[in-house]
Amino acid sequence: MEIKKVGVLGCGLMGSGIAQVAGTAGFDVTVLEVEQKYLDKGFAGIEKSLAKLAEKGTLKESPEAVRGRLKGSTKQEELADCDIVIEAVIENLQEKKKMYGTLDAIIKKDAIFASNTSSISITELMTATRRPERFIGLHFFNPVPLMKLVEVVRTIATADNVYETAYEFSRKLGKVPVRTSDKTGFIVNRLLVPYLLDAIRAYEEGVGSIEDIDNAMKLGCGYPMRPFTLLDFVGLDTTYYITHVMYDEFKEQRFASPPLLKRLVMAGWYGRKSGKGFYDYSDPNSPKANRL
Ligand code: CAA
């Protein structure tokens, strides 16, 4: 099957990034949101990112040409003729299932449904629809326009031709796809989450300060983003949610949330997006580690 028209559910950080890369790759894209104000915010981010990429000379066309293929909508019916729909809404199982159930009746029968979830079971999401063989995971990484990886996730019910179509589609987006199966966390979070949680535990145990642990991993291992910087970047609420899903699945201590992570989330310190997390972002150009 050929993919021509792409639907994206959600115009937040991930949804807008996915829409942007699909538009850049030449696909017609419709992004669905519940309110116009979320579309406006997401499209402003896309325009800023496209301008930056154009300035660096990494866009093959003008930002306007890419933007011309992207459309925002608050009407589910406008996604009816999409060949693939990629969902990137808030990580809430019940919300996602409700949305899939409604869209299943609206979107054409042979369209592929893909979720960008980082931790929720694709198999469980699939049960909200009557197209289990046409349901997969496509897990992108933040910031989507820059990060090359897509995890292509299959369930025991995914049809081979659907999986291969999605794999090729990821390539057409200019990404490098990897094959993985529906085990919570897939490849990246299975390895990344225990590492990030260990950084918090190391701090709790007094192994080093936030800055020193951060610098150690950047300068000693060459990681592009330091652990506490990455935690604040991903979002502490998101990380906390992922720990619950992963711990619930595997019942292993390495996926359990350290007490400090819970305290930060309870206090509303979600990281960069809330202005405060392991670092204080009052001056975004010079974040200062908080004393925790
Ligand atoms: N669009 C276009 N350009 C962007 C951009 C975007 N969305 N975001 C950043 N840039 C630009 C910056 O403006 C900057 O431009 P200049 O060189 O002109 O200043 C350039 O990209 C480089 O950015 P930075 O100088 O800020 O920093 P950097 O060299 O460290 O690169 C990075 C940024 C690619 C994000 C790099 O830090 C990196 O690879 N970080 C790791 C990110 C990561 O691990 N992501 C995965 C998170 S986990 C996840 O997403 C999944 C999950 O399930 C939780």
mmCIF file of C-alpha atoms and ligand atoms in Angstrom:
data_model
loop_
_atom_site.group_PDB
_atom_site.id
_atom_site.type_symbol
_atom_site.label_atom_id
_atom_site.label_comp_id
_atom_site.label_asym_id
_atom_site.label_seq_id
_atom_site.Cartn_x
_atom_site.Cartn_y
_atom_site.Cartn_z
ATOM 1 C CA MET A 1 0.000 0.000 0.000
ATOM 2 C CA GLU A 2 1.127 3.540 -0.695
ATOM 3 C CA ILE A 3 1.104 6.316 1.865
ATOM 4 C CA LYS A 4 0.198 9.724 0.484
ATOM 5 C CA LYS A 5 -1.777 11.529 3.139
ATOM 6 C CA VAL A 6 -0.694 11.611 6.776
ATOM 7 C CA GLY A 7 -2.824 12.446 9.808
ATOM 8 C CA VAL A 8 -1.217 13.504 13.087
ATOM 9 C CA LEU A 9 -3.187 13.516 16.333
ATOM 10 C CA GLY A 10 -1.929 16.233 18.666
ATOM 11 C CA CYS A 11 0.109 19.349 17.880
ATOM 12 C CA GLY A 12 2.305 19.424 20.965
ATOM 13 C CA LEU A 13 6.072 19.050 20.934
ATOM 14 C CA MET A 14 6.053 15.549 19.418
ATOM 15 C CA GLY A 15 2.992 15.890 17.155
ATOM 16 C CA SER A 16 4.189 19.166 15.627
ATOM 17 C CA GLY A 17 7.655 17.659 15.078
ATOM 18 C CA ILE A 18 6.192 14.590 13.365
ATOM 19 C CA ALA A 19 3.966 16.779 11.166
ATOM 20 C CA GLN A 20 6.992 18.896 10.258
ATOM 21 C CA VAL A 21 9.172 15.958 9.170
ATOM 22 C CA ALA A 22 6.277 14.400 7.212
ATOM 23 C CA GLY A 23 5.659 17.712 5.414
ATOM 24 C CA THR A 24 9.377 18.108 4.763
ATOM 25 C CA ALA A 25 9.418 14.625 3.208
ATOM 26 C CA GLY A 26 6.686 15.692 0.753
ATOM 27 C CA PHE A 27 3.559 14.218 2.376
ATOM 28 C CA ASP A 28 0.280 16.086 2.742
ATOM 29 C CA VAL A 29 -0.386 16.328 6.465
ATOM 30 C CA THR A 30 -3.442 17.179 8.545
ATOM 31 C CA VAL A 31 -2.885 17.744 12.254
ATOM 32 C CA LEU A 32 -5.833 17.315 14.612
ATOM 33 C CA GLU A 33 -6.195 19.225 17.875
ATOM 34 C CA VAL A 34 -9.062 19.843 20.257
ATOM 35 C CA GLU A 35 -8.759 23.634 20.080
ATOM 36 C CA GLN A 36 -7.376 26.117 17.566
ATOM 37 C CA LYS A 37 -5.052 27.677 20.168
ATOM 38 C CA TYR A 38 -3.047 24.420 20.392
ATOM 39 C CA LEU A 39 -2.705 24.345 16.599
ATOM 40 C CA ASP A 40 -1.518 27.954 16.598
ATOM 41 C CA LYS A 41 1.125 27.190 19.224
ATOM 42 C CA GLY A 42 2.311 24.024 17.464
ATOM 43 C CA PHE A 43 2.486 25.674 14.037
ATOM 44 C CA ALA A 44 4.446 28.611 15.481
ATOM 45 C CA GLY A 45 7.016 26.055 16.708
ATOM 46 C CA ILE A 46 7.110 24.399 13.270
ATOM 47 C CA GLU A 47 7.719 27.727 11.554
ATOM 48 C CA LYS A 48 10.540 28.558 13.949
ATOM 49 C CA SER A 49 12.158 25.154 13.440
ATOM 50 C CA LEU A 50 11.817 25.319 9.625
ATOM 51 C CA ALA A 51 13.379 28.808 9.623
ATOM 52 C CA LYS A 52 16.313 27.482 11.676
ATOM 53 C CA LEU A 53 16.828 24.497 9.350
ATOM 54 C CA ALA A 54 16.606 26.750 6.272
ATOM 55 C CA GLU A 55 19.207 29.073 7.792
ATOM 56 C CA LYS A 56 21.510 26.069 8.216
ATOM 57 C CA GLY A 57 20.879 24.964 4.623
ATOM 58 C CA THR A 58 19.447 21.553 5.565
ATOM 59 C CA LEU A 59 16.016 22.111 3.946
ATOM 60 C CA LYS A 60 15.687 21.126 0.274
ATOM 61 C CA GLU A 61 12.802 23.562 -0.262
ATOM 62 C CA SER A 62 11.668 26.857 1.189
ATOM 63 C CA PRO A 63 9.974 26.754 4.614
ATOM 64 C CA GLU A 64 6.846 28.111 2.881
ATOM 65 C CA ALA A 65 6.726 25.111 0.502
ATOM 66 C CA VAL A 66 6.849 22.694 3.446
ATOM 67 C CA ARG A 67 4.348 24.751 5.426
ATOM 68 C CA GLY A 68 2.007 24.646 2.417
ATOM 69 C CA ARG A 69 1.603 20.871 2.823
ATOM 70 C CA LEU A 70 0.617 21.168 6.492
ATOM 71 C CA LYS A 71 -2.932 21.792 7.579
ATOM 72 C CA GLY A 72 -4.418 22.080 11.058
ATOM 73 C CA SER A 73 -7.933 20.995 11.930
ATOM 74 C CA THR A 74 -10.238 20.564 14.911
ATOM 75 C CA LYS A 75 -12.605 18.284 12.955
ATOM 76 C CA GLN A 76 -11.960 14.538 13.085
ATOM 77 C CA GLU A 77 -13.766 14.045 9.743
ATOM 78 C CA GLU A 78 -10.954 15.878 7.967
ATOM 79 C CA LEU A 79 -8.670 12.921 8.652
ATOM 80 C CA ALA A 80 -11.072 10.385 7.107
ATOM 81 C CA ASP A 81 -9.018 9.816 3.929
ATOM 82 C CA CYS A 82 -5.565 9.605 5.566
ATOM 83 C CA ASP A 83 -3.431 6.557 4.729
ATOM 84 C CA ILE A 84 -1.662 6.632 8.082
ATOM 85 C CA VAL A 85 -2.601 8.331 11.332
ATOM 86 C CA ILE A 86 0.118 8.952 13.925
ATOM 87 C CA GLU A 87 -1.100 9.662 17.418
ATOM 88 C CA ALA A 88 0.973 11.880 19.709
ATOM 89 C CA VAL A 89 -1.479 13.006 22.388
ATOM 90 C CA ILE A 90 -0.919 13.088 26.146
ATOM 91 C CA GLU A 91 0.252 9.816 27.741
ATOM 92 C CA ASN A 92 -3.082 8.812 29.223
ATOM 93 C CA LEU A 93 -4.319 5.317 28.436
ATOM 94 C CA GLN A 94 -8.046 6.020 28.783
ATOM 95 C CA GLU A 95 -7.867 9.250 26.729
ATOM 96 C CA LYS A 96 -5.961 7.503 23.966
ATOM 97 C CA LYS A 97 -8.311 4.515 23.862
ATOM 98 C CA LYS A 98 -11.360 6.774 23.707
ATOM 99 C CA MET A 99 -9.830 8.716 20.819
ATOM 100 C CA TYR A 100 -8.870 5.565 18.894
ATOM 101 C CA GLY A 101 -12.369 4.136 19.354
ATOM 102 C CA THR A 102 -13.992 7.242 17.843
ATOM 103 C CA LEU A 103 -11.505 7.626 14.992
ATOM 104 C CA ASP A 104 -11.727 3.951 14.064
ATOM 105 C CA ALA A 105 -15.262 4.566 12.819
ATOM 106 C CA ILE A 106 -14.288 7.732 10.905
ATOM 107 C CA ILE A 107 -10.965 6.926 9.226
ATOM 108 C CA LYS A 108 -10.909 4.673 6.157
ATOM 109 C CA LYS A 109 -10.679 0.968 6.919
ATOM 110 C CA ASP A 110 -7.320 0.263 5.297
ATOM 111 C CA ALA A 111 -5.487 3.169 6.976
ATOM 112 C CA ILE A 112 -2.668 2.342 9.389
ATOM 113 C CA PHE A 113 -2.964 3.533 12.987
ATOM 114 C CA ALA A 114 0.350 4.311 14.696
ATOM 115 C CA SER A 115 1.020 5.496 18.228
ATOM 116 C CA ASN A 116 4.038 7.561 19.261
ATOM 117 C CA THR A 117 3.646 6.419 22.876
ATOM 118 C CA SER A 118 6.924 5.854 24.713
ATOM 119 C CA SER A 119 5.616 3.410 27.295
ATOM 120 C CA ILE A 120 1.947 2.446 26.940
ATOM 121 C CA SER A 121 1.344 -1.002 25.445
ATOM 122 C CA ILE A 122 0.586 -0.844 21.719
ATOM 123 C CA THR A 123 -1.409 -4.061 22.134
ATOM 124 C CA GLU A 124 -3.674 -2.440 24.699
ATOM 125 C CA LEU A 125 -4.245 0.638 22.496
ATOM 126 C CA MET A 126 -4.966 -1.620 19.533
ATOM 127 C CA THR A 127 -7.887 -3.239 21.397
ATOM 128 C CA ALA A 128 -9.798 0.061 21.186
ATOM 129 C CA THR A 129 -10.091 -0.440 17.411
ATOM 130 C CA ARG A 130 -11.334 -3.047 14.959
ATOM 131 C CA ARG A 131 -8.079 -2.984 12.990
ATOM 132 C CA PRO A 132 -5.570 -4.875 15.188
ATOM 133 C CA GLU A 133 -3.563 -6.057 12.178
ATOM 134 C CA ARG A 134 -3.191 -2.442 10.997
ATOM 135 C CA PHE A 135 -1.962 -1.056 14.324
ATOM 136 C CA ILE A 136 1.694 -0.338 15.139
ATOM 137 C CA GLY A 137 3.961 1.885 17.226
ATOM 138 C CA LEU A 138 6.104 4.609 15.623
ATOM 139 C CA HIS A 139 8.220 6.086 18.392
ATOM 140 C CA PHE A 140 10.014 9.335 17.525
ATOM 141 C CA PHE A 141 12.544 11.207 19.675
ATOM 142 C CA ASN A 142 12.670 14.771 20.883
ATOM 143 C CA PRO A 143 13.495 17.094 19.087
ATOM 144 C CA VAL A 144 11.845 15.201 16.225
ATOM 145 C CA PRO A 145 13.319 17.312 13.378
ATOM 146 C CA LEU A 146 16.866 16.556 14.597
ATOM 147 C CA MET A 147 16.805 13.060 16.078
ATOM 148 C CA LYS A 148 17.310 10.402 13.418
ATOM 149 C CA LEU A 149 15.744 7.398 15.139
ATOM 150 C CA VAL A 150 12.260 5.899 14.868
ATOM 151 C CA GLU A 151 11.389 2.719 16.750
ATOM 152 C CA VAL A 152 8.940 0.724 14.626
ATOM 153 C CA VAL A 153 6.965 -1.419 17.038
ATOM 154 C CA ARG A 154 4.982 -4.523 16.104
ATOM 155 C CA THR A 155 2.472 -6.450 18.179
ATOM 156 C CA ILE A 156 1.646 -10.137 17.820
ATOM 157 C CA ALA A 157 -1.323 -9.066 15.668
ATOM 158 C CA THR A 158 0.450 -6.674 13.257
ATOM 159 C CA ALA A 159 0.280 -7.784 9.605
ATOM 160 C CA ASP A 160 3.675 -8.138 7.883
ATOM 161 C CA ASN A 161 2.777 -5.819 4.993
ATOM 162 C CA VAL A 162 1.567 -3.122 7.407
ATOM 163 C CA TYR A 163 4.800 -3.364 9.396
ATOM 164 C CA GLU A 164 6.985 -3.137 6.287
ATOM 165 C CA THR A 165 4.961 -0.211 4.924
ATOM 166 C CA ALA A 166 5.475 1.656 8.208
ATOM 167 C CA TYR A 167 9.174 0.784 8.225
ATOM 168 C CA GLU A 168 9.621 2.159 4.691
ATOM 169 C CA PHE A 169 7.514 5.197 5.540
ATOM 170 C CA SER A 170 9.921 5.997 8.428
ATOM 171 C CA ARG A 171 12.793 5.860 5.957
ATOM 172 C CA LYS A 172 10.955 8.210 3.608
ATOM 173 C CA LEU A 173 10.699 10.644 6.524
ATOM 174 C CA GLY A 174 14.510 10.753 6.468
ATOM 175 C CA LYS A 175 14.760 8.721 9.676
ATOM 176 C CA VAL A 176 16.631 5.553 10.556
ATOM 177 C CA PRO A 177 14.061 2.960 11.656
ATOM 178 C CA VAL A 178 14.825 0.116 14.061
ATOM 179 C CA ARG A 179 12.664 -2.973 14.477
ATOM 180 C CA THR A 180 11.290 -3.710 17.905
ATOM 181 C CA SER A 181 8.363 -5.466 19.527
ATOM 182 C CA ASP A 182 5.692 -4.384 21.972
ATOM 183 C CA LYS A 183 7.596 -4.750 25.261
ATOM 184 C CA THR A 184 7.161 -1.670 27.443
ATOM 185 C CA GLY A 185 9.866 0.929 26.807
ATOM 186 C CA PHE A 186 10.921 -0.747 23.533
ATOM 187 C CA ILE A 187 14.710 -0.460 23.006
ATOM 188 C CA VAL A 188 15.614 3.104 23.953
ATOM 189 C CA ASN A 189 13.618 3.612 27.139
ATOM 190 C CA ARG A 190 14.460 0.097 28.326
ATOM 191 C CA LEU A 191 18.084 1.264 28.459
ATOM 192 C CA LEU A 192 17.692 5.009 28.975
ATOM 193 C CA VAL A 193 15.185 5.094 31.851
ATOM 194 C CA PRO A 194 17.223 2.993 34.350
ATOM 195 C CA TYR A 195 20.283 5.120 33.489
ATOM 196 C CA LEU A 196 18.439 8.394 34.169
ATOM 197 C CA LEU A 197 16.916 7.014 37.383
ATOM 198 C CA ASP A 198 20.387 5.885 38.493
ATOM 199 C CA ALA A 199 21.666 9.435 38.027
ATOM 200 C CA ILE A 200 18.955 10.604 40.470
ATOM 201 C CA ARG A 201 19.823 7.799 42.914
ATOM 202 C CA ALA A 202 23.515 8.703 42.684
ATOM 203 C CA TYR A 203 22.625 12.277 43.622
ATOM 204 C CA GLU A 204 20.345 11.099 46.464
ATOM 205 C CA GLU A 205 23.198 8.973 47.811
ATOM 206 C CA GLY A 206 25.638 11.899 47.731
ATOM 207 C CA VAL A 207 27.887 10.502 45.001
ATOM 208 C CA GLY A 208 28.137 13.956 43.434
ATOM 209 C CA SER A 209 26.351 17.238 42.838
ATOM 210 C CA ILE A 210 23.871 17.689 39.974
ATOM 211 C CA GLU A 211 26.446 19.648 37.976
ATOM 212 C CA ASP A 212 29.242 17.156 38.646
ATOM 213 C CA ILE A 213 27.162 14.089 37.720
ATOM 214 C CA ASP A 214 26.005 15.937 34.596
ATOM 215 C CA ASN A 215 29.508 16.997 33.582
ATOM 216 C CA ALA A 216 30.947 13.560 34.347
ATOM 217 C CA MET A 217 28.660 11.824 31.866
ATOM 218 C CA LYS A 218 29.116 14.458 29.172
ATOM 219 C CA LEU A 219 32.874 14.783 29.449
ATOM 220 C CA GLY A 220 33.667 11.209 30.469
ATOM 221 C CA CYS A 221 31.357 9.392 28.068
ATOM 222 C CA GLY A 222 30.658 11.965 25.364
ATOM 223 C CA TYR A 223 26.872 11.827 25.841
ATOM 224 C CA PRO A 224 25.351 14.733 23.862
ATOM 225 C CA MET A 225 23.002 15.692 26.676
ATOM 226 C CA ARG A 226 23.865 15.310 30.357
ATOM 227 C CA PRO A 227 21.508 13.131 32.502
ATOM 228 C CA PHE A 228 19.844 15.855 34.606
ATOM 229 C CA THR A 229 19.688 18.176 31.595
ATOM 230 C CA LEU A 230 18.025 15.372 29.635
ATOM 231 C CA LEU A 231 15.584 14.610 32.481
ATOM 232 C CA ASP A 232 14.522 18.278 32.537
ATOM 233 C CA PHE A 233 14.325 18.244 28.714
ATOM 234 C CA VAL A 234 12.125 15.113 28.523
ATOM 235 C CA GLY A 235 9.974 16.395 31.417
ATOM 236 C CA LEU A 236 9.979 15.020 34.958
ATOM 237 C CA ASP A 237 6.222 14.365 34.889
ATOM 238 C CA THR A 238 6.669 12.355 31.686
ATOM 239 C CA THR A 239 9.606 10.426 33.153
ATOM 240 C CA TYR A 240 7.648 9.752 36.360
ATOM 241 C CA TYR A 241 4.715 8.431 34.330
ATOM 242 C CA ILE A 242 7.043 6.170 32.308
ATOM 243 C CA THR A 243 8.567 4.724 35.511
ATOM 244 C CA HIS A 244 5.088 3.693 36.661
ATOM 245 C CA VAL A 245 4.242 1.929 33.430
ATOM 246 C CA MET A 246 7.637 0.200 33.260
ATOM 247 C CA TYR A 247 7.690 -0.812 36.924
ATOM 248 C CA ASP A 248 4.160 -2.133 36.624
ATOM 249 C CA GLU A 249 5.171 -4.224 33.608
ATOM 250 C CA PHE A 250 8.488 -5.667 34.852
ATOM 251 C CA LYS A 251 8.310 -5.300 38.676
ATOM 252 C CA GLU A 252 12.036 -4.549 38.640
ATOM 253 C CA GLN A 253 13.660 -2.068 41.007
ATOM 254 C CA ARG A 254 15.658 -0.441 38.211
ATOM 255 C CA PHE A 255 12.424 0.993 36.761
ATOM 256 C CA ALA A 256 11.077 2.279 40.119
ATOM 257 C CA SER A 257 10.872 6.031 40.680
ATOM 258 C CA PRO A 258 13.415 7.416 43.196
ATOM 259 C CA PRO A 259 11.732 9.448 45.985
ATOM 260 C CA LEU A 260 13.265 12.712 44.757
ATOM 261 C CA LEU A 261 11.655 12.381 41.321
ATOM 262 C CA LYS A 262 8.258 11.972 42.965
ATOM 263 C CA ARG A 263 8.842 15.042 45.197
ATOM 264 C CA LEU A 264 9.789 17.206 42.212
ATOM 265 C CA VAL A 265 6.679 16.147 40.314
ATOM 266 C CA MET A 266 4.427 16.709 43.366
ATOM 267 C CA ALA A 267 5.872 20.219 43.662
ATOM 268 C CA GLY A 268 5.072 20.907 39.993
ATOM 269 C CA TRP A 269 8.760 21.138 39.045
ATOM 270 C CA TYR A 270 8.487 19.373 35.696
ATOM 271 C CA GLY A 271 11.778 20.558 34.179
ATOM 272 C CA ARG A 272 12.398 22.962 31.364
ATOM 273 C CA LYS A 273 8.734 23.353 30.383
ATOM 274 C CA SER A 274 7.704 24.569 33.873
ATOM 275 C CA GLY A 275 10.830 26.694 34.363
ATOM 276 C CA LYS A 276 12.139 24.521 37.197
ATOM 277 C CA GLY A 277 13.311 20.954 37.675
ATOM 278 C CA PHE A 278 16.792 19.762 38.558
ATOM 279 C CA TYR A 279 17.805 23.146 37.141
ATOM 280 C CA ASP A 280 16.229 26.587 37.421
ATOM 281 C CA TYR A 281 15.554 28.133 34.006
ATOM 282 C CA SER A 282 14.828 31.731 35.112
ATOM 283 C CA ASP A 283 17.660 32.603 32.761
ATOM 284 C CA PRO A 284 17.201 29.985 29.987
ATOM 285 C CA ASN A 285 20.677 30.690 28.621
ATOM 286 C CA SER A 286 22.320 29.915 31.929
ATOM 287 C CA PRO A 287 20.359 27.306 33.955
ATOM 288 C CA LYS A 288 21.441 26.947 37.603
ATOM 289 C CA ALA A 289 21.250 23.627 39.457
ATOM 290 C CA ASN A 290 18.698 23.681 42.284
ATOM 291 C CA ARG A 291 19.735 22.632 45.807
ATOM 292 C CA LEU A 292 17.513 19.594 46.394
HETATM 293 N N1 CAA B 1 14.434 22.367 14.994
HETATM 294 C C1 CAA B 1 15.454 22.940 14.364
HETATM 295 N N2 CAA B 1 16.634 23.244 14.951
HETATM 296 C C2 CAA B 1 16.747 22.944 16.259
HETATM 297 C C3 CAA B 1 15.709 22.342 17.008
HETATM 298 C C4 CAA B 1 14.512 22.054 16.309
HETATM 299 N N3 CAA B 1 13.456 21.469 16.910
HETATM 300 N N4 CAA B 1 16.119 22.158 18.280
HETATM 301 C C5 CAA B 1 17.380 22.638 18.341
HETATM 302 N N5 CAA B 1 17.750 23.113 17.140
HETATM 303 C C6 CAA B 1 19.034 23.717 16.753
HETATM 304 C C7 CAA B 1 19.488 24.709 17.771
HETATM 305 O O1 CAA B 1 18.821 25.941 17.570
HETATM 306 C C8 CAA B 1 20.969 24.800 17.488
HETATM 307 O O2 CAA B 1 21.216 25.670 16.398
HETATM 308 P P1 CAA B 1 22.598 26.504 16.324
HETATM 309 O O3 CAA B 1 23.663 25.495 16.071
HETATM 310 O O4 CAA B 1 22.383 27.424 15.169
HETATM 311 O O5 CAA B 1 22.731 27.206 17.634
HETATM 312 C C9 CAA B 1 21.315 23.377 17.025
HETATM 313 O O6 CAA B 1 20.048 22.733 16.738
HETATM 314 C C10 CAA B 1 22.056 22.613 18.055
HETATM 315 O O7 CAA B 1 21.388 22.704 19.267
HETATM 316 P P2 CAA B 1 22.088 23.104 20.613
HETATM 317 O O8 CAA B 1 23.232 24.031 20.393
HETATM 318 O O9 CAA B 1 21.010 23.518 21.568
HETATM 319 O O10 CAA B 1 22.680 21.820 21.232
HETATM 320 P P3 CAA B 1 23.285 20.481 20.739
HETATM 321 O O11 CAA B 1 24.454 20.669 19.831
HETATM 322 O O12 CAA B 1 23.453 19.763 22.019
HETATM 323 O O13 CAA B 1 22.197 19.707 19.880
HETATM 324 C C11 CAA B 1 20.502 18.061 20.363
HETATM 325 C C12 CAA B 1 20.882 19.543 20.313
HETATM 326 C C13 CAA B 1 20.509 17.453 18.967
HETATM 327 C C14 CAA B 1 19.088 18.051 20.911
HETATM 328 C C15 CAA B 1 21.519 17.284 21.257
HETATM 329 O O14 CAA B 1 21.678 17.941 22.478
HETATM 330 C C16 CAA B 1 21.080 15.882 21.545
HETATM 331 O O15 CAA B 1 21.237 14.993 20.747
HETATM 332 N N6 CAA B 1 20.486 15.684 22.742
HETATM 333 C C17 CAA B 1 19.960 14.426 23.169
HETATM 334 C C18 CAA B 1 18.483 14.446 22.973
HETATM 335 C C19 CAA B 1 17.867 13.167 23.350
HETATM 336 O O16 CAA B 1 18.444 12.310 23.992
HETATM 337 N N7 CAA B 1 16.605 13.019 22.937
HETATM 338 C C20 CAA B 1 15.852 11.851 23.254
HETATM 339 C C21 CAA B 1 15.040 12.129 24.466
HETATM 340 S S1 CAA B 1 14.147 10.719 24.947
HETATM 341 C C22 CAA B 1 12.770 10.793 23.994
HETATM 342 O O17 CAA B 1 12.529 11.692 23.251
HETATM 343 C C23 CAA B 1 11.850 9.666 24.029
HETATM 344 C C24 CAA B 1 11.123 9.306 25.217
HETATM 345 O O18 CAA B 1 10.369 8.389 25.110
HETATM 346 C C25 CAA B 1 11.244 9.942 26.534
#
